[in-house]
Coordinates of C-alpha atoms and ligand atoms in Angstrom, one line a residue:
M1 CA 4.0 15.9 -0.5
K2 CA 1.3 17.8 -2.4
A3 CA 3.8 18.1 -5.4
R4 CA 4.0 14.3 -4.8
I5 CA 0.7 14.1 -6.0
G6 CA 0.9 16.2 -8.9
L7 CA 3.6 14.0 -10.0
G8 CA 1.5 10.9 -9.6
V9 CA -1.1 12.8 -11.7
A10 CA 1.3 13.5 -14.2
A11 CA 2.3 10.3 -14.6
C12 CA -1.4 8.9 -15.1
A13 CA -1.7 11.6 -17.9
V14 CA 1.2 9.8 -20.0
H15 CA 0.3 5.9 -19.2
C16 CA -2.9 6.0 -17.9
L17 CA -4.5 3.5 -20.7
G18 CA -4.7 0.1 -19.7
H19 CA -4.5 0.6 -15.6
P20 CA -5.9 2.4 -13.0
L21 CA -2.7 3.4 -11.3
G22 CA -1.3 3.9 -15.1
L23 CA 1.2 1.6 -14.6
S24 CA 1.2 0.0 -18.3
N25 CA 4.6 1.0 -18.7
I26 CA 6.6 -0.9 -15.3
S27 CA 8.6 -3.5 -16.7
G28 CA 9.4 -6.5 -14.2
E29 CA 12.2 -5.6 -11.9
D30 CA 10.4 -2.5 -10.9
V31 CA 7.4 -4.8 -9.6
I32 CA 7.5 -5.6 -5.8
M33 CA 5.4 -8.4 -4.8
R34 CA 5.2 -8.8 -0.9
D35 CA 2.9 -10.1 1.7
V36 CA 3.0 -6.6 3.3
A37 CA 4.0 -3.2 2.5
I38 CA 4.8 -1.0 5.8
I39 CA 5.3 3.0 5.1
G40 CA 7.4 4.6 7.7
G41 CA 10.5 2.8 8.9
G42 CA 11.1 4.5 12.3
S43 CA 10.9 2.2 15.2
S44 CA 7.4 0.6 14.6
G45 CA 8.0 0.2 11.1
T46 CA 11.4 -1.4 11.2
H47 CA 10.4 -3.7 14.4
A48 CA 7.1 -5.1 12.2
A49 CA 9.7 -5.3 9.4
I50 CA 11.8 -8.0 11.0
R51 CA 9.2 -9.4 13.1
L52 CA 6.9 -10.1 10.3
K53 CA 10.1 -11.7 8.1
D54 CA 10.9 -13.6 11.3
H55 CA 7.3 -15.5 10.6
N56 CA 8.4 -15.8 7.0
Q57 CA 5.9 -13.5 5.2
T58 CA 7.7 -10.8 2.7
V59 CA 7.9 -7.3 3.3
V60 CA 8.7 -4.0 1.8
V61 CA 9.4 -1.3 3.9
I62 CA 9.3 2.7 2.0
E63 CA 11.1 5.2 4.1
R64 CA 11.3 9.1 3.3
D65 CA 14.7 9.7 5.0
G66 CA 18.0 8.1 3.9
E67 CA 18.5 5.5 7.1
L68 CA 16.0 3.7 9.2
G69 CA 15.2 5.0 12.6
G70 CA 12.9 7.7 12.5
H71 CA 13.0 9.4 16.1
V72 CA 16.4 7.0 16.8
R73 CA 19.5 9.6 15.9
T74 CA 22.9 8.6 16.7
Y75 CA 25.9 11.0 15.8
T76 CA 29.3 10.3 15.9
A77 CA 30.7 13.6 17.5
N78 CA 34.6 14.4 16.1
S79 CA 35.8 12.3 19.5
G80 CA 34.7 9.1 17.7
I81 CA 31.9 8.9 20.6
R82 CA 28.0 8.2 19.3
V83 CA 25.9 10.8 20.8
N84 CA 22.1 10.1 20.9
Y85 CA 19.5 13.1 20.1
G86 CA 16.5 10.8 19.8
V87 CA 15.3 7.6 21.3
S88 CA 17.7 6.6 24.1
N89 CA 16.3 4.3 26.2
F90 CA 13.7 1.8 26.5
Q91 CA 11.3 0.2 29.3
N92 CA 12.9 -3.5 30.2
Y93 CA 9.8 -5.2 28.4
S94 CA 10.5 -8.6 26.8
V95 CA 9.8 -7.5 23.2
V96 CA 12.7 -5.2 24.1
R97 CA 15.2 -7.5 25.2
E98 CA 14.0 -9.8 22.5
F99 CA 14.8 -7.7 19.9
F100 CA 18.2 -5.9 21.1
S101 CA 19.4 -9.8 21.6
R102 CA 18.1 -10.5 18.0
F103 CA 20.6 -8.6 16.5
D104 CA 23.3 -9.4 19.6
I105 CA 23.2 -6.1 21.2
P106 CA 23.7 -6.5 24.7
L107 CA 21.5 -4.4 27.1
V108 CA 22.6 -2.4 30.0
Q109 CA 20.5 -0.1 32.7
Y110 CA 19.9 2.9 31.3
V111 CA 21.8 5.9 33.5
Q112 CA 21.0 9.5 32.0
P113 CA 24.6 11.1 31.0
G114 CA 25.5 14.1 32.8
D115 CA 25.5 14.4 36.8
A116 CA 24.0 17.7 37.9
D117 CA 20.4 19.5 37.2
V118 CA 20.8 23.1 36.9
Y119 CA 17.4 25.4 37.3
V120 CA 17.9 28.8 35.3
D121 CA 15.9 31.6 34.2
F122 CA 16.8 30.9 30.6
S123 CA 15.7 34.7 29.6
T124 CA 18.3 35.9 32.2
G125 CA 20.8 33.1 31.9
Q126 CA 20.3 33.2 36.0
P127 CA 20.0 30.1 38.1
V128 CA 16.5 30.4 40.0
P129 CA 17.3 30.9 43.8
N130 CA 17.1 26.8 45.6
G131 CA 13.9 26.2 46.7
T132 CA 11.7 27.7 44.2
L133 CA 10.8 24.5 42.7
P134 CA 9.7 22.0 45.0
V135 CA 11.3 18.6 45.2
P136 CA 9.1 16.2 43.4
D137 CA 7.5 13.0 44.8
F138 CA 5.6 10.9 42.3
T139 CA 3.7 8.8 44.6
A140 CA 0.3 10.8 44.2
Y141 CA 0.5 11.1 40.3
L142 CA 1.3 7.3 40.8
T143 CA -1.9 6.7 42.4
E144 CA -3.6 8.6 39.7
V145 CA -1.9 7.1 36.7
A146 CA -2.6 3.3 38.2
K147 CA -6.4 3.9 37.8
Y148 CA -5.8 4.1 34.1
P149 CA -3.4 1.1 33.3
Y150 CA -5.1 1.0 29.5
L151 CA -3.4 4.2 29.0
G152 CA 0.0 3.1 27.8
Q153 CA -1.1 -0.3 25.6
S154 CA -3.4 1.8 23.1
W155 CA -6.8 3.6 22.3
E156 CA -9.1 1.3 23.5
L157 CA -10.7 3.5 26.1
P158 CA -13.8 2.9 28.7
D159 CA -17.4 4.3 27.5
P160 CA -17.8 7.1 28.8
V161 CA -14.1 8.1 28.8
P162 CA -13.4 9.3 32.5
E163 CA -13.8 13.0 32.8
D164 CA -10.6 13.6 34.7
L165 CA -8.8 12.5 31.6
L166 CA -10.2 14.8 29.4
L167 CA -9.7 17.9 31.8
P168 CA -6.9 20.7 30.8
F169 CA -4.0 19.0 32.7
G170 CA -3.7 21.9 34.8
D171 CA -6.8 21.3 36.4
F172 CA -5.7 17.7 37.1
V173 CA -2.8 18.8 38.6
E174 CA -4.7 21.4 41.0
K175 CA -7.6 18.6 41.6
Y176 CA -4.9 15.6 42.9
N177 CA -2.3 18.4 44.3
L178 CA 0.2 17.6 42.2
Q179 CA 1.9 20.8 42.3
D180 CA 5.4 19.3 43.5
V181 CA 5.4 17.0 40.2
A182 CA 4.2 19.9 37.9
F183 CA 7.3 21.5 36.6
T184 CA 9.2 17.6 36.0
I185 CA 6.3 16.4 34.5
A186 CA 6.2 19.2 31.9
Q187 CA 9.5 18.1 31.2
F188 CA 8.7 14.6 30.3
A189 CA 6.1 15.8 28.5
I190 CA 7.9 17.7 26.1
G191 CA 6.2 18.0 22.8
N192 CA 2.8 18.4 24.3
G193 CA 2.8 22.4 23.2
N194 CA 1.8 24.0 27.0
V195 CA 1.5 21.2 29.3
F196 CA -0.9 22.4 31.4
E197 CA -3.6 23.7 28.4
Q198 CA -2.8 19.9 27.4
T199 CA -6.0 17.7 27.3
T200 CA -4.9 15.2 30.7
I201 CA -5.2 12.1 28.8
Y202 CA -2.0 13.0 26.3
V203 CA -0.1 13.7 29.3
L204 CA -0.5 10.5 31.4
K205 CA 0.1 8.8 27.7
A206 CA 3.4 10.3 27.6
V207 CA 4.3 10.0 31.4
D208 CA 2.7 6.8 32.2
Y209 CA 3.4 4.2 35.1
D210 CA 6.2 2.7 33.3
Y211 CA 7.7 5.4 32.0
I212 CA 8.2 6.7 35.6
Q213 CA 9.9 3.6 36.5
G214 CA 12.2 4.0 33.6
I215 CA 13.2 7.3 34.1
V216 CA 12.8 8.1 37.7
Y217 CA 13.8 4.7 39.5
G218 CA 16.1 3.5 36.8
Q219 CA 14.2 0.4 35.6
G220 CA 15.2 1.8 31.8
V221 CA 17.3 -0.3 29.3
A222 CA 19.8 0.8 26.7
P223 CA 22.2 -0.8 24.3
E224 CA 25.4 -1.3 26.2
T225 CA 27.4 1.6 23.7
Y226 CA 24.3 3.6 24.2
D227 CA 24.1 3.8 20.1
T228 CA 20.2 3.4 19.3
Q229 CA 21.2 3.8 16.0
S230 CA 23.0 0.5 15.9
L231 CA 19.9 -1.5 16.3
F232 CA 18.6 0.2 13.4
N233 CA 21.7 -0.1 11.2
K234 CA 21.6 -4.1 11.6
A235 CA 18.1 -4.0 11.0
L236 CA 18.4 -2.8 7.7
V237 CA 21.7 -4.9 6.5
E238 CA 19.2 -7.6 7.4
L239 CA 16.7 -6.2 5.3
G240 CA 18.8 -5.2 2.5
S241 CA 16.5 -4.9 -0.8
D242 CA 13.1 -4.7 1.7
V243 CA 14.1 -1.2 2.6
L244 CA 13.3 1.5 -0.1
L245 CA 15.2 4.6 1.6
S246 CA 14.5 7.9 0.4
S247 CA 11.1 7.0 -1.2
T248 CA 7.5 8.0 -1.0
V249 CA 4.1 6.6 -2.1
Y250 CA 2.9 8.9 -4.5
N251 CA -0.6 7.0 -6.0
A252 CA -2.1 3.9 -4.6
S253 CA -5.3 1.8 -5.0
R254 CA -6.3 -0.1 -1.9
S255 CA -9.2 -2.6 -1.2
T256 CA -10.1 -6.0 0.1
A257 CA -8.6 -7.5 -3.0
G258 CA -4.8 -5.9 -2.0
I259 CA -2.9 -3.4 -2.7
E260 CA -0.9 -1.4 -5.2
L261 CA 1.6 1.6 -4.2
V262 CA 3.4 3.7 -7.0
V263 CA 6.6 4.7 -5.0
K264 CA 9.2 7.1 -6.0
T265 CA 12.5 5.8 -5.1
P266 CA 16.2 7.7 -6.2
T267 CA 16.3 4.3 -8.7
G268 CA 12.9 5.5 -10.2
R269 CA 9.7 4.7 -10.3
K270 CA 8.6 1.3 -8.7
V271 CA 5.4 -0.6 -8.2
V272 CA 4.7 -2.3 -5.1
K273 CA 2.0 -5.1 -4.8
A274 CA 1.1 -6.2 -1.5
K275 CA -1.9 -8.6 0.0
K276 CA -1.7 -6.0 2.9
L277 CA -0.5 -2.5 4.0
L278 CA 1.0 -1.1 7.6
V279 CA 1.1 2.5 8.0
T280 CA 3.4 3.6 10.9
A281 CA 4.1 7.5 9.4
P282 CA 1.9 10.1 10.9
P283 CA -1.6 9.9 9.8
L284 CA -2.0 13.4 9.3
V285 CA -4.1 14.4 5.6
D286 CA -1.5 15.8 3.9
N287 CA 1.2 13.0 4.6
L288 CA -1.3 10.3 3.7
Q289 CA -2.8 11.9 1.0
P290 CA -1.3 9.9 -1.8
L291 CA -3.1 7.0 -0.5
G292 CA -6.1 8.1 -1.8
L293 CA -8.0 8.7 1.3
D294 CA -11.4 8.3 0.6
K295 CA -14.0 10.5 3.3
K296 CA -14.8 8.3 5.9
E297 CA -10.6 8.3 6.1
T298 CA -10.3 12.1 5.7
D299 CA -12.8 13.0 7.9
I300 CA -11.1 11.4 10.6
F301 CA -7.6 12.5 10.2
S302 CA -8.4 16.2 9.4
K303 CA -9.4 16.0 13.0
F304 CA -6.0 15.6 14.1
Q305 CA -3.7 18.5 15.4
S306 CA -0.3 18.4 16.9
H307 CA 2.7 20.3 18.7
G308 CA 6.0 21.3 17.3
L309 CA 9.2 19.7 19.0
Y310 CA 12.8 20.0 17.6
T311 CA 16.1 19.0 18.7
G312 CA 19.4 19.5 18.2
L313 CA 23.2 18.5 19.4
L314 CA 25.9 21.7 19.9
N315 CA 29.5 22.3 20.5
N316 CA 31.7 25.0 21.8
T317 CA 29.1 25.7 24.6
S318 CA 31.2 26.5 27.3
L319 CA 28.3 25.4 29.5
T320 CA 29.2 23.7 32.7
P321 CA 30.7 20.0 31.9
G322 CA 28.1 17.2 33.0
A323 CA 25.2 19.7 33.8
R324 CA 21.7 19.3 32.5
Y325 CA 20.1 23.0 32.1
Y326 CA 16.1 23.1 32.8
S327 CA 14.5 26.7 31.7
A328 CA 12.5 28.1 34.8
D329 CA 10.4 30.9 34.9
P330 CA 10.2 32.2 38.7
N331 CA 8.0 35.1 37.6
A332 CA 4.5 34.8 39.3
N333 CA 2.5 34.6 36.0
A334 CA 4.2 31.4 34.9
T335 CA 2.2 28.4 35.8
Y336 CA 4.4 25.9 38.2
D337 CA 7.4 27.9 37.0
V338 CA 7.4 26.5 33.4
P339 CA 8.0 28.9 30.6
N340 CA 5.7 29.8 28.4
L341 CA 6.3 28.4 24.6
P342 CA 7.9 27.9 21.9
D343 CA 10.9 28.4 23.6
L344 CA 13.8 26.3 24.5
Q345 CA 12.9 23.7 27.2
F346 CA 15.8 22.2 28.6
I347 CA 19.3 21.3 27.4
W348 CA 21.3 17.7 28.2
A349 CA 25.0 16.8 28.5
T350 CA 25.8 14.0 26.6
K351 CA 28.6 11.3 26.4
D352 CA 30.6 13.0 24.7
P353 CA 31.8 16.2 27.4
D354 CA 31.6 18.9 24.6
V355 CA 28.6 17.8 22.8
Y356 CA 25.3 19.2 24.7
W357 CA 21.9 18.3 23.3
A358 CA 18.9 21.0 22.8
W359 CA 15.3 20.5 23.6
Y360 CA 12.8 23.0 21.8
S361 CA 9.2 22.8 22.0
S362 CA 6.2 24.9 20.8
P363 CA 2.4 24.5 20.3
T364 CA 2.6 24.8 16.7
D365 CA 4.9 24.5 14.1
V366 CA 8.4 27.0 14.1
P367 CA 10.7 27.7 11.1
E368 CA 14.2 25.7 11.3
E369 CA 15.7 29.3 11.0
K370 CA 14.0 30.4 14.2
V371 CA 14.6 27.2 16.1
K372 CA 17.8 27.6 15.9
S373 CA 18.3 31.4 16.4
D374 CA 16.5 30.8 19.8
I375 CA 18.5 28.1 20.7
I376 CA 21.8 29.9 19.9
A377 CA 20.9 33.1 21.7
R378 CA 19.8 31.3 25.1
F379 CA 23.1 29.0 25.2
K380 CA 24.8 32.7 24.8
D381 CA 22.9 33.8 27.4
L382 CA 24.1 30.9 29.7
A383 CA 27.8 31.1 28.7
P384 CA 28.4 34.9 27.7
G385 CA 31.2 34.9 25.2
S386 CA 30.6 31.4 23.9
N387 CA 30.1 30.8 20.2
P388 CA 27.9 27.9 20.3
E389 CA 27.3 25.7 17.3
F390 CA 24.8 23.0 15.9
I391 CA 26.4 19.6 15.0
A392 CA 22.9 18.4 14.2
Y393 CA 19.6 19.2 14.1
A394 CA 16.2 17.3 14.0
N395 CA 12.5 18.4 13.3
D396 CA 10.7 15.9 15.2
S397 CA 7.3 17.5 14.5
P398 CA 4.4 16.4 14.6
S399 CA 4.4 15.6 17.9
T400 CA 1.1 14.0 20.1
V401 CA -0.9 13.8 17.1
G402 CA -4.5 14.3 19.0
V403 CA -7.8 15.7 19.0
S404 CA -9.8 18.4 21.3
A405 CA -11.3 17.0 24.9
D406 CA -14.8 16.9 23.1
E407 CA -13.8 14.4 20.4
I408 CA -12.4 12.4 22.5
R409 CA -15.7 12.5 24.7
D410 CA -17.9 12.1 21.3
G411 CA -15.8 8.7 20.7
F412 CA -13.1 9.8 18.3
Y413 CA -11.0 7.1 19.0
N414 CA -13.7 4.5 18.1
D415 CA -13.8 5.9 14.8
L416 CA -10.1 5.6 14.6
L417 CA -9.7 2.3 15.7
S418 CA -12.4 1.1 13.3
L419 CA -10.3 1.8 10.6
Q420 CA -7.7 -0.8 11.8
G421 CA -8.1 -3.6 8.8
Y422 CA -10.2 -0.8 6.4
K423 CA -9.4 -1.1 3.1
N424 CA -6.8 -3.7 3.7
T425 CA -4.8 -0.8 5.6
W426 CA -3.3 -1.5 8.9
Y427 CA -1.9 1.2 11.4
T428 CA 0.8 1.5 14.1
G429 CA 3.0 4.1 15.4
S430 CA 2.7 6.7 18.3
T431 CA -0.4 8.4 17.1
W432 CA -1.7 4.6 17.6
V433 CA -0.7 3.2 20.5
S434 CA 1.6 5.1 22.6
D435 CA 5.0 7.0 21.9
H436 CA 7.0 4.8 23.7
S437 CA 9.2 2.5 21.6
A438 CA 8.5 -0.5 24.3
E439 CA 4.8 -0.2 24.0
L440 CA 4.7 0.1 20.5
W441 CA 6.6 -3.1 19.9
N442 CA 4.3 -5.0 22.4
Y443 CA 1.5 -3.8 20.5
T444 CA 3.0 -5.4 16.8
E445 CA 3.9 -8.2 19.1
Y446 CA 0.6 -9.1 20.4
E447 CA -2.2 -7.4 18.6
L448 CA -0.8 -6.5 14.9
L449 CA 1.2 -9.4 14.1
P450 CA -2.0 -12.0 14.2
K451 CA -4.0 -9.5 12.1
L452 CA -1.3 -9.2 9.4
M453 CA -0.2 -12.9 9.1
Ligands
FAD1 C1 13.6 13.7 20.6 C2 13.2 12.4 20.9 C3 13.6 11.2 21.9 C4 12.8 10.3 22.1 N1 13.0 9.3 23.3 C5 12.6 8.1 23.5 C6 13.1 7.3 24.5 O1 14.0 7.4 25.0 N2 12.5 6.1 23.9 C7 11.2 5.9 23.8 O2 10.8 4.7 23.8 N3 11.0 6.9 23.0 C8 11.5 7.9 22.8 N4 10.8 9.1 21.9 C9 9.7 8.6 21.1 C10 9.5 8.1 20.0 O3 8.5 8.6 19.3 C11 9.0 6.7 19.9 O4 9.6 5.7 21.0 C12 9.3 5.9 18.6 O5 10.1 6.1 17.7 C13 7.9 6.5 17.6 O6 8.1 5.4 16.3 P1 7.1 5.9 15.5 O7 7.8 4.5 14.3 O8 5.9 5.8 15.7 O9 7.9 7.2 14.6 P2 8.8 7.4 14.1 O10 10.2 6.9 15.0 O11 9.0 8.9 13.8 O12 8.9 6.8 12.7 C14 8.0 7.3 11.6 C15 8.8 6.8 10.3 O13 8.1 7.3 8.9 C16 8.7 7.9 8.2 N5 7.7 8.6 7.3 C17 6.7 9.7 7.7 N6 5.8 10.3 6.8 C18 6.2 9.3 5.7 C19 6.1 9.0 4.4 N7 5.2 10.2 4.0 N8 6.7 8.1 3.4 C20 7.4 7.7 3.6 N9 8.0 7.7 5.4 C21 7.4 8.3 5.9 C22 9.4 9.1 9.3 O14 10.6 9.2 8.1 C23 9.7 7.8 10.1 O15 11.0 7.4 9.5 C24 11.7 9.9 21.6 C25 11.0 11.3 20.8 C26 11.9 11.9 20.1 C27 11.6 13.3 19.5

């Protein structure tokens, strides 16, 4: 991203005269005029673009990757079966039913592929003895989560923020005797680093009331084909030239008068002029610097920290068909049998019996080579003599972009939300609302759309 800023400065040195962004030589067809420019075409950006169009707003989506979807990823295996290794199920909200129905995609109850959970000490490849892990009962956890109904919907928090939400999650587990669900929640909350050190509010947001209803009590939905990417492929067809794929902003001017973005696209430089800007990309300073962040914005965004999350599909594994393997550490020094990170946390069977989905997480970033070699080594320990191979890989970091408990106590999220609308720039995405697509779409539908139109 920094190189792109440099590119912007170089371009300015040549063309700066006569225009603050150095755009005097941009010709008519390279200027895109829209009501709303959207940065990031993942779950929230794509949904917002379609819904704005439905309300007769003109939009353009600027997406860094070569397709829409972000954390939505579906791979076509050799068998022809489409296998998700990203978003695969949704809470059964009306926004979800309506969005899929808009693209004629039928929904069914989501049932996770596979039929047997296996708990294994990944460091030895040996199953942990029966009875090591308690049978989870979510009643007490749900009682606690129900005290904070606002957590799923936004970061609008009471003042003062309840101190229980600011405890390290390990202390919260102890305080409310949630030991029986601790191991399972550590799996559900993957992407939070070492979960028992994480501030409770992030864990409760990740594993909220509706999430438990969906995943534990079978109320989640998925496309009939389980091909989540199909929704975003259809959205791409409909949005057509309103999407700039493989594109990034590298210079910008934002004010109450409007937005101008200089965008690097595969077909050259374009200028986007819009009344409003919607940012759905992660709000990290490095990522948003090309927008010309001022001190107020930089001071807020620079407080964010994040975790590492990586997923991949592997074949040639010789694993047991239909098994879902969870890494458990029966040693006394492991908290609630959850192994320390970074490491491979679990492996899921997929709809294709030859393909397994690996989930690796870390408190901090890990280079791709190390993630892959760690995963391959674990697979080989589980099935000695096998020769597992990656057929797909994704770096889903930054994961759980957040701040310290002290910052939350001191009103960080009020400061963050005060940026909504500042310089005609609006925000959504997992950092701003919740890391569940249904909740993101609800937020767009009921909170953002009225402000963007
Ligand atoms: C492996 C995995 C599985 C998941 N499973 C589920 C699930 O089953 N159900 C569920 O509800 N949630 C699931 N989630 C959570 C998921 O993150 C959210 O549901 C949702 O997809 C987040 O949407 P988003 O728009 O905030 O982010 P993203 O989907 O990450 O979209 C952000 C987009 O911005 C783009 N971008 C980033 N920086 C720039 C830039 N500078 N310029 C232009 N574009 C940029 C990215 O390429 C990306 O396309 C899962 C997450 C992961 C990682």
